[in-house]
Amino acid sequence: MAWTTPIAVEIN
Amino acid sequence: MTATANTACIPVLPRGVRLHHDRVRKVEVLLGPERTLMLDGIGHAILSELDGRRSMATISGDLAARFGAPVDQVSRDVETFLTDLADKRLVDMIDG
């Protein structure tokens, strides 16, 4: 896996 | 004691916040009080490194080595990511 901008998406 | 985020700080998941594999959605999630965040692979990799002992700078260096990515890019991404989660009270920053 290559480094990419990390993502955290809130599940409502 | 919670501190203002800088690279010498030691990030840690606070009590009541944990990583979890959601088998239904087949994704890694961060579970907090009354909120759930869906993580991509890099987000999960960062949060998996929080052991309460290593500073943000050390974690960034380790991740840069593991992914073969430039340290300054990884450091910037890690700091932004963890600071955002700290603002949501899903990560605590302890003075290093």
PDB file of N, CA, C and O in Angstrom, chain A:
ATOM      1  N   MET A   1       0.853  -1.191   0.000  1.00  0.00           N
ATOM      2  CA  MET A   1       0.000   0.000   0.000  1.00  0.00           C
ATOM      3  C   MET A   1       0.890   1.243   0.000  1.00  0.00           C
ATOM      4  O   MET A   1       1.816   1.339   0.796  1.00  0.00           O
ATOM      5  N   ALA A   2       0.586   2.175  -0.891  1.00  0.00           N
ATOM      6  CA  ALA A   2       1.349   3.418  -0.958  1.00  0.00           C
ATOM      7  C   ALA A   2       0.780   4.435   0.023  1.00  0.00           C
ATOM      8  O   ALA A   2      -0.391   4.365   0.386  1.00  0.00           O
ATOM      9  N   TRP A   3       1.635   5.370   0.440  1.00  0.00           N
ATOM     10  CA  TRP A   3       1.175   6.399   1.370  1.00  0.00           C
ATOM     11  C   TRP A   3       0.254   7.373   0.651  1.00  0.00           C
ATOM     12  O   TRP A   3       0.579   7.880  -0.419  1.00  0.00           O
ATOM     13  N   THR A   4      -0.917   7.615   1.234  1.00  0.00           N
ATOM     14  CA  THR A   4      -1.850   8.625   0.728  1.00  0.00           C
ATOM     15  C   THR A   4      -2.356   9.415   1.927  1.00  0.00           C
ATOM     16  O   THR A   4      -2.146   9.007   3.069  1.00  0.00           O
ATOM     17  N   THR A   5      -3.019  10.519   1.661  1.00  0.00           N
ATOM     18  CA  THR A   5      -3.570  11.314   2.758  1.00  0.00           C
ATOM     19  C   THR A   5      -4.593  10.485   3.530  1.00  0.00           C
ATOM     20  O   THR A   5      -5.512   9.932   2.923  1.00  0.00           O
ATOM     21  N   PRO A   6      -4.428  10.370   4.853  1.00  0.00           N
ATOM     22  CA  PRO A   6      -5.356   9.538   5.639  1.00  0.00           C
ATOM     23  C   PRO A   6      -6.760  10.135   5.683  1.00  0.00           C
ATOM     24  O   PRO A   6      -6.930  11.357   5.670  1.00  0.00           O
ATOM     25  N   ILE A   7      -7.747   9.250   5.743  1.00  0.00           N
ATOM     26  CA  ILE A   7      -9.149   9.683   5.729  1.00  0.00           C
ATOM     27  C   ILE A   7      -9.901   9.045   6.892  1.00  0.00           C
ATOM     28  O   ILE A   7      -9.730   7.860   7.177  1.00  0.00           O
ATOM     29  N   ALA A   8     -10.729   9.851   7.556  1.00  0.00           N
ATOM     30  CA  ALA A   8     -11.651   9.343   8.577  1.00  0.00           C
ATOM     31  C   ALA A   8     -12.993  10.019   8.336  1.00  0.00           C
ATOM     32  O   ALA A   8     -13.099  11.235   8.448  1.00  0.00           O
ATOM     33  N   VAL A   9     -13.997   9.237   7.968  1.00  0.00           N
ATOM     34  CA  VAL A   9     -15.309   9.782   7.632  1.00  0.00           C
ATOM     35  C   VAL A   9     -16.311   9.370   8.694  1.00  0.00           C
ATOM     36  O   VAL A   9     -16.455   8.182   8.992  1.00  0.00           O
ATOM     37  N   GLU A  10     -17.003  10.358   9.246  1.00  0.00           N
ATOM     38  CA  GLU A  10     -17.963  10.050  10.299  1.00  0.00           C
ATOM     39  C   GLU A  10     -19.199   9.377   9.722  1.00  0.00           C
ATOM     40  O   GLU A  10     -19.738   9.810   8.704  1.00  0.00           O
ATOM     41  N   ILE A  11     -19.629   8.301  10.377  1.00  0.00           N
ATOM     42  CA  ILE A  11     -20.866   7.612  10.008  1.00  0.00           C
ATOM     43  C   ILE A  11     -21.940   8.139  10.931  1.00  0.00           C
ATOM     44  O   ILE A  11     -21.831   8.002  12.148  1.00  0.00           O
ATOM     45  N   ASN A  12     -22.960   8.761  10.357  1.00  0.00           N
ATOM     46  CA  ASN A  12     -23.993   9.368  11.191  1.00  0.00           C
ATOM     47  C   ASN A  12     -25.081   8.354  11.484  1.00  0.00           C
ATOM     48  O   ASN A  12     -26.124   8.329  10.849  1.00  0.00           O
TER      49      ASN A  12
END
